[in-house]
Amino acid sequence: MTMYLKGLLYADDASAFATGLGIGLPTGSDFNVNFPDAGNAGSLTLRNETVTLMPFVASTMSLNDRWFMQSFGQVLFVTSGDTVVNNNQEVGVFHQQNLLQTDIGLGRWLWRDSSRPYFTGLAGVFELHYTSTIQDSDVLDMPQGNPLGGQLVNNANRLDLLNLTSGIHAQLGPMSSLRIGSVVPLRQTPDRVFDSEIQVSFNRRF
């Protein structure tokens, strides 16, 4: 679960700048894996305990009557690690990597009519999303003599992900909007962690 505290730094008729802090809480399930070849010692659990802090800055800007731009920058700081359990015994703590996340988007209004009660505008949008690991992967050595042996580590180590999002933004009156788009990675493995995806988001202001 992630919660954000947001504040508006500056706004005028054509632009707005904001900052804030996100807090990520570990509400998901633990990660469990079994290695049958290791017998009774082949059970490994990574407890979901990491708390993250995510300070960010963001802006939106109208370039003219048709074109608009949005940008966002965030650093994800890991404040705690995840306990690793093997055969019901704690063997150490694994720390996830800190992340840098930035994106920039450009959109163009295809149609607008503020006099309508509900469907008041339609725009095409394009966005570039970049995510990078800030430091090398943590390395957790399994205890000497453990049947699993080896290390717990992110084999890909440093990742630089670059994805392109394109879609349609529909303005549903002054308080609501709907976006439907597709996401495609622009880089190859290991910096390509999925083939493509569809995104649907609905925003409601109160």
mmCIF file of the C-alpha atoms, coordinates in Angstrom:
data_MODEL
# 
_entry.id   MODEL 
# 
loop_
_atom_site.group_PDB 
_atom_site.id 
_atom_site.type_symbol 
_atom_site.label_atom_id 
_atom_site.label_alt_id 
_atom_site.label_comp_id 
_atom_site.label_asym_id 
_atom_site.label_entity_id 
_atom_site.label_seq_id 
_atom_site.pdbx_PDB_ins_code 
_atom_site.Cartn_x 
_atom_site.Cartn_y 
_atom_site.Cartn_z 
_atom_site.occupancy 
_atom_site.B_iso_or_equiv 
_atom_site.pdbx_formal_charge 
_atom_site.auth_seq_id 
_atom_site.auth_comp_id 
_atom_site.auth_asym_id 
_atom_site.auth_atom_id 
_atom_site.pdbx_PDB_model_num 
ATOM 1   C CA . MET A 1 1   ? 0.000   0.000   0.000   1.00 0.00 ? 1   MET A CA 1 
ATOM 2   C CA . THR A 1 2   ? 1.333   3.428   -0.966  1.00 0.00 ? 2   THR A CA 1 
ATOM 3   C CA . MET A 1 3   ? 0.243   6.774   0.439   1.00 0.00 ? 3   MET A CA 1 
ATOM 4   C CA . TYR A 1 4   ? 1.261   10.215  -0.891  1.00 0.00 ? 4   TYR A CA 1 
ATOM 5   C CA . LEU A 1 5   ? 1.399   13.618  0.764   1.00 0.00 ? 5   LEU A CA 1 
ATOM 6   C CA . LYS A 1 6   ? 1.278   16.324  -1.919  1.00 0.00 ? 6   LYS A CA 1 
ATOM 7   C CA . GLY A 1 7   ? 1.711   20.090  -1.920  1.00 0.00 ? 7   GLY A CA 1 
ATOM 8   C CA . LEU A 1 8   ? 1.316   22.719  -4.636  1.00 0.00 ? 8   LEU A CA 1 
ATOM 9   C CA . LEU A 1 9   ? 4.408   24.921  -4.910  1.00 0.00 ? 9   LEU A CA 1 
ATOM 10  C CA . TYR A 1 10  ? 3.243   27.258  -7.670  1.00 0.00 ? 10  TYR A CA 1 
ATOM 11  C CA . ALA A 1 11  ? 0.342   27.591  -10.097 1.00 0.00 ? 11  ALA A CA 1 
ATOM 12  C CA . ASP A 1 12  ? -0.907  30.064  -12.681 1.00 0.00 ? 12  ASP A CA 1 
ATOM 13  C CA . ASP A 1 13  ? -3.225  29.895  -15.680 1.00 0.00 ? 13  ASP A CA 1 
ATOM 14  C CA . ALA A 1 14  ? -0.743  27.873  -17.764 1.00 0.00 ? 14  ALA A CA 1 
ATOM 15  C CA . SER A 1 15  ? 1.372   25.787  -15.366 1.00 0.00 ? 15  SER A CA 1 
ATOM 16  C CA . ALA A 1 16  ? 1.601   24.129  -11.961 1.00 0.00 ? 16  ALA A CA 1 
ATOM 17  C CA . PHE A 1 17  ? 4.493   22.717  -9.907  1.00 0.00 ? 17  PHE A CA 1 
ATOM 18  C CA . ALA A 1 18  ? 4.102   20.322  -6.992  1.00 0.00 ? 18  ALA A CA 1 
ATOM 19  C CA . THR A 1 19  ? 6.167   18.221  -4.600  1.00 0.00 ? 19  THR A CA 1 
ATOM 20  C CA . GLY A 1 20  ? 5.461   15.587  -2.003  1.00 0.00 ? 20  GLY A CA 1 
ATOM 21  C CA . LEU A 1 21  ? 6.440   12.370  -0.279  1.00 0.00 ? 21  LEU A CA 1 
ATOM 22  C CA . GLY A 1 22  ? 5.192   8.855   -0.842  1.00 0.00 ? 22  GLY A CA 1 
ATOM 23  C CA . ILE A 1 23  ? 5.322   6.124   1.804   1.00 0.00 ? 23  ILE A CA 1 
ATOM 24  C CA . GLY A 1 24  ? 5.227   2.481   0.740   1.00 0.00 ? 24  GLY A CA 1 
ATOM 25  C CA . LEU A 1 25  ? 4.079   -0.025  3.380   1.00 0.00 ? 25  LEU A CA 1 
ATOM 26  C CA . PRO A 1 26  ? 4.699   -3.799  3.160   1.00 0.00 ? 26  PRO A CA 1 
ATOM 27  C CA . THR A 1 27  ? 1.137   -5.142  3.036   1.00 0.00 ? 27  THR A CA 1 
ATOM 28  C CA . GLY A 1 28  ? 1.692   -7.890  0.445   1.00 0.00 ? 28  GLY A CA 1 
ATOM 29  C CA . SER A 1 29  ? 2.474   -11.573 0.957   1.00 0.00 ? 29  SER A CA 1 
ATOM 30  C CA . ASP A 1 30  ? 5.922   -13.010 1.648   1.00 0.00 ? 30  ASP A CA 1 
ATOM 31  C CA . PHE A 1 31  ? 7.842   -14.598 -1.238  1.00 0.00 ? 31  PHE A CA 1 
ATOM 32  C CA . ASN A 1 32  ? 8.266   -18.356 -0.848  1.00 0.00 ? 32  ASN A CA 1 
ATOM 33  C CA . VAL A 1 33  ? 10.244  -20.805 -2.977  1.00 0.00 ? 33  VAL A CA 1 
ATOM 34  C CA . ASN A 1 34  ? 11.124  -24.490 -2.595  1.00 0.00 ? 34  ASN A CA 1 
ATOM 35  C CA . PHE A 1 35  ? 14.171  -26.336 -3.926  1.00 0.00 ? 35  PHE A CA 1 
ATOM 36  C CA . PRO A 1 36  ? 13.304  -30.085 -3.960  1.00 0.00 ? 36  PRO A CA 1 
ATOM 37  C CA . ASP A 1 37  ? 16.938  -31.153 -4.511  1.00 0.00 ? 37  ASP A CA 1 
ATOM 38  C CA . ALA A 1 38  ? 17.903  -29.631 -1.147  1.00 0.00 ? 38  ALA A CA 1 
ATOM 39  C CA . GLY A 1 39  ? 15.564  -31.886 0.828   1.00 0.00 ? 39  GLY A CA 1 
ATOM 40  C CA . ASN A 1 40  ? 14.077  -30.545 4.043   1.00 0.00 ? 40  ASN A CA 1 
ATOM 41  C CA . ALA A 1 41  ? 16.365  -27.478 3.898   1.00 0.00 ? 41  ALA A CA 1 
ATOM 42  C CA . GLY A 1 42  ? 15.036  -26.422 0.497   1.00 0.00 ? 42  GLY A CA 1 
ATOM 43  C CA . SER A 1 43  ? 12.451  -23.953 1.776   1.00 0.00 ? 43  SER A CA 1 
ATOM 44  C CA . LEU A 1 44  ? 13.376  -20.269 1.389   1.00 0.00 ? 44  LEU A CA 1 
ATOM 45  C CA . THR A 1 45  ? 11.185  -17.313 2.410   1.00 0.00 ? 45  THR A CA 1 
ATOM 46  C CA . LEU A 1 46  ? 11.779  -13.624 1.747   1.00 0.00 ? 46  LEU A CA 1 
ATOM 47  C CA . ARG A 1 47  ? 9.591   -11.750 4.215   1.00 0.00 ? 47  ARG A CA 1 
ATOM 48  C CA . ASN A 1 48  ? 7.865   -8.666  2.849   1.00 0.00 ? 48  ASN A CA 1 
ATOM 49  C CA . GLU A 1 49  ? 9.081   -6.080  5.395   1.00 0.00 ? 49  GLU A CA 1 
ATOM 50  C CA . THR A 1 50  ? 10.532  -3.221  3.333   1.00 0.00 ? 50  THR A CA 1 
ATOM 51  C CA . VAL A 1 51  ? 9.280   0.316   3.975   1.00 0.00 ? 51  VAL A CA 1 
ATOM 52  C CA . THR A 1 52  ? 10.047  2.842   1.222   1.00 0.00 ? 52  THR A CA 1 
ATOM 53  C CA . LEU A 1 53  ? 10.118  6.645   1.112   1.00 0.00 ? 53  LEU A CA 1 
ATOM 54  C CA . MET A 1 54  ? 9.483   8.335   -2.253  1.00 0.00 ? 54  MET A CA 1 
ATOM 55  C CA . PRO A 1 55  ? 10.067  12.112  -2.451  1.00 0.00 ? 55  PRO A CA 1 
ATOM 56  C CA . PHE A 1 56  ? 8.970   13.569  -5.799  1.00 0.00 ? 56  PHE A CA 1 
ATOM 57  C CA . VAL A 1 57  ? 8.563   16.721  -7.875  1.00 0.00 ? 57  VAL A CA 1 
ATOM 58  C CA . ALA A 1 58  ? 6.014   17.130  -10.684 1.00 0.00 ? 58  ALA A CA 1 
ATOM 59  C CA . SER A 1 59  ? 4.826   19.732  -13.160 1.00 0.00 ? 59  SER A CA 1 
ATOM 60  C CA . THR A 1 60  ? 2.144   20.302  -15.772 1.00 0.00 ? 60  THR A CA 1 
ATOM 61  C CA . MET A 1 61  ? 2.159   22.993  -18.415 1.00 0.00 ? 61  MET A CA 1 
ATOM 62  C CA . SER A 1 62  ? -0.057  24.225  -21.267 1.00 0.00 ? 62  SER A CA 1 
ATOM 63  C CA . LEU A 1 63  ? 2.193   25.068  -24.222 1.00 0.00 ? 63  LEU A CA 1 
ATOM 64  C CA . ASN A 1 64  ? -0.677  26.613  -26.212 1.00 0.00 ? 64  ASN A CA 1 
ATOM 65  C CA . ASP A 1 65  ? -4.392  26.003  -26.828 1.00 0.00 ? 65  ASP A CA 1 
ATOM 66  C CA . ARG A 1 66  ? -3.714  22.523  -28.230 1.00 0.00 ? 66  ARG A CA 1 
ATOM 67  C CA . TRP A 1 67  ? -0.473  21.157  -26.735 1.00 0.00 ? 67  TRP A CA 1 
ATOM 68  C CA . PHE A 1 68  ? 0.348   20.366  -23.089 1.00 0.00 ? 68  PHE A CA 1 
ATOM 69  C CA . MET A 1 69  ? 3.248   18.735  -21.237 1.00 0.00 ? 69  MET A CA 1 
ATOM 70  C CA . GLN A 1 70  ? 3.648   16.868  -17.945 1.00 0.00 ? 70  GLN A CA 1 
ATOM 71  C CA . SER A 1 71  ? 6.784   15.709  -16.086 1.00 0.00 ? 71  SER A CA 1 
ATOM 72  C CA . PHE A 1 72  ? 7.561   13.761  -12.924 1.00 0.00 ? 72  PHE A CA 1 
ATOM 73  C CA . GLY A 1 73  ? 10.710  12.799  -11.004 1.00 0.00 ? 73  GLY A CA 1 
ATOM 74  C CA . GLN A 1 74  ? 10.974  10.536  -7.956  1.00 0.00 ? 74  GLN A CA 1 
ATOM 75  C CA . VAL A 1 75  ? 13.617  8.711   -5.915  1.00 0.00 ? 75  VAL A CA 1 
ATOM 76  C CA . LEU A 1 76  ? 12.590  5.525   -4.107  1.00 0.00 ? 76  LEU A CA 1 
ATOM 77  C CA . PHE A 1 77  ? 14.625  5.053   -0.909  1.00 0.00 ? 77  PHE A CA 1 
ATOM 78  C CA . VAL A 1 78  ? 14.584  1.691   0.862   1.00 0.00 ? 78  VAL A CA 1 
ATOM 79  C CA . THR A 1 79  ? 14.542  2.285   4.620   1.00 0.00 ? 79  THR A CA 1 
ATOM 80  C CA . SER A 1 80  ? 14.606  -1.342  5.778   1.00 0.00 ? 80  SER A CA 1 
ATOM 81  C CA . GLY A 1 81  ? 15.401  -4.806  4.499   1.00 0.00 ? 81  GLY A CA 1 
ATOM 82  C CA . ASP A 1 82  ? 13.546  -8.101  4.101   1.00 0.00 ? 82  ASP A CA 1 
ATOM 83  C CA . THR A 1 83  ? 14.363  -10.934 6.485   1.00 0.00 ? 83  THR A CA 1 
ATOM 84  C CA . VAL A 1 84  ? 15.389  -14.166 4.738   1.00 0.00 ? 84  VAL A CA 1 
ATOM 85  C CA . VAL A 1 85  ? 14.310  -17.444 6.359   1.00 0.00 ? 85  VAL A CA 1 
ATOM 86  C CA . ASN A 1 86  ? 15.630  -20.882 5.430   1.00 0.00 ? 86  ASN A CA 1 
ATOM 87  C CA . ASN A 1 87  ? 14.105  -23.987 7.003   1.00 0.00 ? 87  ASN A CA 1 
ATOM 88  C CA . ASN A 1 88  ? 12.453  -21.811 9.710   1.00 0.00 ? 88  ASN A CA 1 
ATOM 89  C CA . GLN A 1 89  ? 15.762  -20.145 10.625  1.00 0.00 ? 89  GLN A CA 1 
ATOM 90  C CA . GLU A 1 90  ? 16.710  -16.533 9.847   1.00 0.00 ? 90  GLU A CA 1 
ATOM 91  C CA . VAL A 1 91  ? 19.840  -16.377 7.697   1.00 0.00 ? 91  VAL A CA 1 
ATOM 92  C CA . GLY A 1 92  ? 20.110  -12.615 7.150   1.00 0.00 ? 92  GLY A CA 1 
ATOM 93  C CA . VAL A 1 93  ? 18.465  -9.486  5.765   1.00 0.00 ? 93  VAL A CA 1 
ATOM 94  C CA . PHE A 1 94  ? 18.290  -8.635  2.048   1.00 0.00 ? 94  PHE A CA 1 
ATOM 95  C CA . HIS A 1 95  ? 18.001  -4.949  1.042   1.00 0.00 ? 95  HIS A CA 1 
ATOM 96  C CA . GLN A 1 96  ? 16.289  -3.995  -2.191  1.00 0.00 ? 96  GLN A CA 1 
ATOM 97  C CA . GLN A 1 97  ? 17.888  -1.403  -4.479  1.00 0.00 ? 97  GLN A CA 1 
ATOM 98  C CA . ASN A 1 98  ? 17.014  2.304   -4.435  1.00 0.00 ? 98  ASN A CA 1 
ATOM 99  C CA . LEU A 1 99  ? 15.405  3.547   -7.661  1.00 0.00 ? 99  LEU A CA 1 
ATOM 100 C CA . LEU A 1 100 ? 15.354  6.715   -9.748  1.00 0.00 ? 100 LEU A CA 1 
ATOM 101 C CA . GLN A 1 101 ? 12.078  7.155   -11.640 1.00 0.00 ? 101 GLN A CA 1 
ATOM 102 C CA . THR A 1 102 ? 11.377  9.932   -14.147 1.00 0.00 ? 102 THR A CA 1 
ATOM 103 C CA . ASP A 1 103 ? 8.861   10.498  -16.920 1.00 0.00 ? 103 ASP A CA 1 
ATOM 104 C CA . ILE A 1 104 ? 7.865   13.189  -19.379 1.00 0.00 ? 104 ILE A CA 1 
ATOM 105 C CA . GLY A 1 105 ? 4.664   13.347  -21.385 1.00 0.00 ? 105 GLY A CA 1 
ATOM 106 C CA . LEU A 1 106 ? 3.378   15.351  -24.316 1.00 0.00 ? 106 LEU A CA 1 
ATOM 107 C CA . GLY A 1 107 ? -0.276  15.620  -25.274 1.00 0.00 ? 107 GLY A CA 1 
ATOM 108 C CA . ARG A 1 108 ? -2.481  17.309  -27.856 1.00 0.00 ? 108 ARG A CA 1 
ATOM 109 C CA . TRP A 1 109 ? -6.153  18.127  -27.508 1.00 0.00 ? 109 TRP A CA 1 
ATOM 110 C CA . LEU A 1 110 ? -8.079  16.635  -30.429 1.00 0.00 ? 110 LEU A CA 1 
ATOM 111 C CA . TRP A 1 111 ? -11.394 18.097  -29.372 1.00 0.00 ? 111 TRP A CA 1 
ATOM 112 C CA . ARG A 1 112 ? -12.731 20.221  -26.468 1.00 0.00 ? 112 ARG A CA 1 
ATOM 113 C CA . ASP A 1 113 ? -16.123 21.663  -25.550 1.00 0.00 ? 113 ASP A CA 1 
ATOM 114 C CA . SER A 1 114 ? -16.381 22.958  -21.979 1.00 0.00 ? 114 SER A CA 1 
ATOM 115 C CA . SER A 1 115 ? -20.099 23.715  -22.404 1.00 0.00 ? 115 SER A CA 1 
ATOM 116 C CA . ARG A 1 116 ? -21.022 20.021  -22.361 1.00 0.00 ? 116 ARG A CA 1 
ATOM 117 C CA . PRO A 1 117 ? -22.050 18.518  -18.979 1.00 0.00 ? 117 PRO A CA 1 
ATOM 118 C CA . TYR A 1 118 ? -19.957 15.334  -19.105 1.00 0.00 ? 118 TYR A CA 1 
ATOM 119 C CA . PHE A 1 119 ? -17.687 14.470  -22.059 1.00 0.00 ? 119 PHE A CA 1 
ATOM 120 C CA . THR A 1 120 ? -15.789 17.742  -22.502 1.00 0.00 ? 120 THR A CA 1 
ATOM 121 C CA . GLY A 1 121 ? -12.522 16.826  -24.203 1.00 0.00 ? 121 GLY A CA 1 
ATOM 122 C CA . LEU A 1 122 ? -10.394 14.206  -25.940 1.00 0.00 ? 122 LEU A CA 1 
ATOM 123 C CA . ALA A 1 123 ? -6.593  14.244  -26.249 1.00 0.00 ? 123 ALA A CA 1 
ATOM 124 C CA . GLY A 1 124 ? -3.825  12.007  -27.537 1.00 0.00 ? 124 GLY A CA 1 
ATOM 125 C CA . VAL A 1 125 ? -0.877  11.505  -25.162 1.00 0.00 ? 125 VAL A CA 1 
ATOM 126 C CA . PHE A 1 126 ? 2.672   10.120  -25.411 1.00 0.00 ? 126 PHE A CA 1 
ATOM 127 C CA . GLU A 1 127 ? 4.897   9.478   -22.401 1.00 0.00 ? 127 GLU A CA 1 
ATOM 128 C CA . LEU A 1 128 ? 8.458   8.228   -21.806 1.00 0.00 ? 128 LEU A CA 1 
ATOM 129 C CA . HIS A 1 129 ? 9.093   6.461   -18.483 1.00 0.00 ? 129 HIS A CA 1 
ATOM 130 C CA . TYR A 1 130 ? 12.644  5.815   -17.235 1.00 0.00 ? 130 TYR A CA 1 
ATOM 131 C CA . THR A 1 131 ? 13.572  3.742   -14.166 1.00 0.00 ? 131 THR A CA 1 
ATOM 132 C CA . SER A 1 132 ? 17.134  3.049   -13.011 1.00 0.00 ? 132 SER A CA 1 
ATOM 133 C CA . THR A 1 133 ? 18.711  1.293   -10.038 1.00 0.00 ? 133 THR A CA 1 
ATOM 134 C CA . ILE A 1 134 ? 20.909  3.734   -8.141  1.00 0.00 ? 134 ILE A CA 1 
ATOM 135 C CA . GLN A 1 135 ? 23.336  1.242   -6.590  1.00 0.00 ? 135 GLN A CA 1 
ATOM 136 C CA . ASP A 1 136 ? 24.521  -2.343  -7.080  1.00 0.00 ? 136 ASP A CA 1 
ATOM 137 C CA . SER A 1 137 ? 22.474  -5.245  -5.790  1.00 0.00 ? 137 SER A CA 1 
ATOM 138 C CA . ASP A 1 138 ? 22.761  -6.361  -2.181  1.00 0.00 ? 138 ASP A CA 1 
ATOM 139 C CA . VAL A 1 139 ? 24.474  -9.761  -1.742  1.00 0.00 ? 139 VAL A CA 1 
ATOM 140 C CA . LEU A 1 140 ? 23.412  -12.142 1.017   1.00 0.00 ? 140 LEU A CA 1 
ATOM 141 C CA . ASP A 1 141 ? 25.668  -15.180 1.532   1.00 0.00 ? 141 ASP A CA 1 
ATOM 142 C CA . MET A 1 142 ? 23.953  -18.319 2.710   1.00 0.00 ? 142 MET A CA 1 
ATOM 143 C CA . PRO A 1 143 ? 25.452  -19.764 5.930   1.00 0.00 ? 143 PRO A CA 1 
ATOM 144 C CA . GLN A 1 144 ? 28.427  -22.085 5.492   1.00 0.00 ? 144 GLN A CA 1 
ATOM 145 C CA . GLY A 1 145 ? 27.309  -25.677 5.201   1.00 0.00 ? 145 GLY A CA 1 
ATOM 146 C CA . ASN A 1 146 ? 23.756  -24.779 4.162   1.00 0.00 ? 146 ASN A CA 1 
ATOM 147 C CA . PRO A 1 147 ? 22.469  -27.247 1.522   1.00 0.00 ? 147 PRO A CA 1 
ATOM 148 C CA . LEU A 1 148 ? 21.274  -24.382 -0.665  1.00 0.00 ? 148 LEU A CA 1 
ATOM 149 C CA . GLY A 1 149 ? 24.690  -22.732 -0.662  1.00 0.00 ? 149 GLY A CA 1 
ATOM 150 C CA . GLY A 1 150 ? 25.453  -19.776 -2.885  1.00 0.00 ? 150 GLY A CA 1 
ATOM 151 C CA . GLN A 1 151 ? 24.161  -16.225 -2.553  1.00 0.00 ? 151 GLN A CA 1 
ATOM 152 C CA . LEU A 1 152 ? 20.908  -14.293 -2.707  1.00 0.00 ? 152 LEU A CA 1 
ATOM 153 C CA . VAL A 1 153 ? 21.481  -11.506 -5.249  1.00 0.00 ? 153 VAL A CA 1 
ATOM 154 C CA . ASN A 1 154 ? 19.828  -9.678  -8.150  1.00 0.00 ? 154 ASN A CA 1 
ATOM 155 C CA . ASN A 1 155 ? 21.648  -11.343 -11.059 1.00 0.00 ? 155 ASN A CA 1 
ATOM 156 C CA . ALA A 1 156 ? 20.729  -8.493  -13.424 1.00 0.00 ? 156 ALA A CA 1 
ATOM 157 C CA . ASN A 1 157 ? 22.325  -6.049  -10.928 1.00 0.00 ? 157 ASN A CA 1 
ATOM 158 C CA . ARG A 1 158 ? 21.911  -2.566  -12.438 1.00 0.00 ? 158 ARG A CA 1 
ATOM 159 C CA . LEU A 1 159 ? 18.818  -2.012  -14.608 1.00 0.00 ? 159 LEU A CA 1 
ATOM 160 C CA . ASP A 1 160 ? 17.866  0.892   -16.879 1.00 0.00 ? 160 ASP A CA 1 
ATOM 161 C CA . LEU A 1 161 ? 14.257  0.564   -18.042 1.00 0.00 ? 161 LEU A CA 1 
ATOM 162 C CA . LEU A 1 162 ? 12.816  2.844   -20.730 1.00 0.00 ? 162 LEU A CA 1 
ATOM 163 C CA . ASN A 1 163 ? 9.152   2.441   -21.715 1.00 0.00 ? 163 ASN A CA 1 
ATOM 164 C CA . LEU A 1 164 ? 6.889   4.301   -24.138 1.00 0.00 ? 164 LEU A CA 1 
ATOM 165 C CA . THR A 1 165 ? 3.237   4.882   -23.299 1.00 0.00 ? 165 THR A CA 1 
ATOM 166 C CA . SER A 1 166 ? 0.702   6.111   -25.850 1.00 0.00 ? 166 SER A CA 1 
ATOM 167 C CA . GLY A 1 167 ? -3.026  6.468   -25.500 1.00 0.00 ? 167 GLY A CA 1 
ATOM 168 C CA . ILE A 1 168 ? -6.165  8.571   -25.241 1.00 0.00 ? 168 ILE A CA 1 
ATOM 169 C CA . HIS A 1 169 ? -7.138  10.993  -22.467 1.00 0.00 ? 169 HIS A CA 1 
ATOM 170 C CA . ALA A 1 170 ? -10.862 11.700  -22.088 1.00 0.00 ? 170 ALA A CA 1 
ATOM 171 C CA . GLN A 1 171 ? -12.008 14.625  -19.936 1.00 0.00 ? 171 GLN A CA 1 
ATOM 172 C CA . LEU A 1 172 ? -15.308 13.683  -18.281 1.00 0.00 ? 172 LEU A CA 1 
ATOM 173 C CA . GLY A 1 173 ? -16.426 17.048  -16.989 1.00 0.00 ? 173 GLY A CA 1 
ATOM 174 C CA . PRO A 1 174 ? -14.399 19.360  -14.721 1.00 0.00 ? 174 PRO A CA 1 
ATOM 175 C CA . MET A 1 175 ? -13.675 16.767  -12.008 1.00 0.00 ? 175 MET A CA 1 
ATOM 176 C CA . SER A 1 176 ? -13.053 13.423  -13.732 1.00 0.00 ? 176 SER A CA 1 
ATOM 177 C CA . SER A 1 177 ? -10.839 11.961  -16.461 1.00 0.00 ? 177 SER A CA 1 
ATOM 178 C CA . LEU A 1 178 ? -10.226 8.561   -18.039 1.00 0.00 ? 178 LEU A CA 1 
ATOM 179 C CA . ARG A 1 179 ? -7.022  7.354   -19.716 1.00 0.00 ? 179 ARG A CA 1 
ATOM 180 C CA . ILE A 1 180 ? -6.548  4.227   -21.812 1.00 0.00 ? 180 ILE A CA 1 
ATOM 181 C CA . GLY A 1 181 ? -3.115  3.439   -23.216 1.00 0.00 ? 181 GLY A CA 1 
ATOM 182 C CA . SER A 1 182 ? -0.549  0.833   -24.183 1.00 0.00 ? 182 SER A CA 1 
ATOM 183 C CA . VAL A 1 183 ? 3.018   0.485   -22.846 1.00 0.00 ? 183 VAL A CA 1 
ATOM 184 C CA . VAL A 1 184 ? 5.946   -0.893  -24.869 1.00 0.00 ? 184 VAL A CA 1 
ATOM 185 C CA . PRO A 1 185 ? 9.548   -1.349  -23.617 1.00 0.00 ? 185 PRO A CA 1 
ATOM 186 C CA . LEU A 1 186 ? 12.158  0.382   -25.802 1.00 0.00 ? 186 LEU A CA 1 
ATOM 187 C CA . ARG A 1 187 ? 15.196  -1.573  -24.620 1.00 0.00 ? 187 ARG A CA 1 
ATOM 188 C CA . GLN A 1 188 ? 16.272  -5.203  -24.857 1.00 0.00 ? 188 GLN A CA 1 
ATOM 189 C CA . THR A 1 189 ? 16.860  -7.864  -22.181 1.00 0.00 ? 189 THR A CA 1 
ATOM 190 C CA . PRO A 1 190 ? 17.848  -7.524  -19.345 1.00 0.00 ? 190 PRO A CA 1 
ATOM 191 C CA . ASP A 1 191 ? 16.439  -3.967  -19.471 1.00 0.00 ? 191 ASP A CA 1 
ATOM 192 C CA . ARG A 1 192 ? 13.199  -5.316  -20.913 1.00 0.00 ? 192 ARG A CA 1 
ATOM 193 C CA . VAL A 1 193 ? 11.135  -6.933  -18.161 1.00 0.00 ? 193 VAL A CA 1 
ATOM 194 C CA . PHE A 1 194 ? 7.847   -7.376  -20.078 1.00 0.00 ? 194 PHE A CA 1 
ATOM 195 C CA . ASP A 1 195 ? 6.626   -7.445  -23.682 1.00 0.00 ? 195 ASP A CA 1 
ATOM 196 C CA . SER A 1 196 ? 3.719   -4.978  -23.529 1.00 0.00 ? 196 SER A CA 1 
ATOM 197 C CA . GLU A 1 197 ? 0.779   -3.999  -21.360 1.00 0.00 ? 197 GLU A CA 1 
ATOM 198 C CA . ILE A 1 198 ? -2.525  -2.126  -21.393 1.00 0.00 ? 198 ILE A CA 1 
ATOM 199 C CA . GLN A 1 199 ? -3.237  0.582   -18.807 1.00 0.00 ? 199 GLN A CA 1 
ATOM 200 C CA . VAL A 1 200 ? -6.582  2.036   -17.749 1.00 0.00 ? 200 VAL A CA 1 
ATOM 201 C CA . SER A 1 201 ? -6.747  4.822   -15.148 1.00 0.00 ? 201 SER A CA 1 
ATOM 202 C CA . PHE A 1 202 ? -9.628  6.880   -13.802 1.00 0.00 ? 202 PHE A CA 1 
ATOM 203 C CA . ASN A 1 203 ? -9.046  10.086  -11.824 1.00 0.00 ? 203 ASN A CA 1 
ATOM 204 C CA . ARG A 1 204 ? -11.637 11.857  -9.716  1.00 0.00 ? 204 ARG A CA 1 
ATOM 205 C CA . ARG A 1 205 ? -10.933 15.147  -7.950  1.00 0.00 ? 205 ARG A CA 1 
ATOM 206 C CA . PHE A 1 206 ? -12.754 16.048  -4.738  1.00 0.00 ? 206 PHE A CA 1 
# 
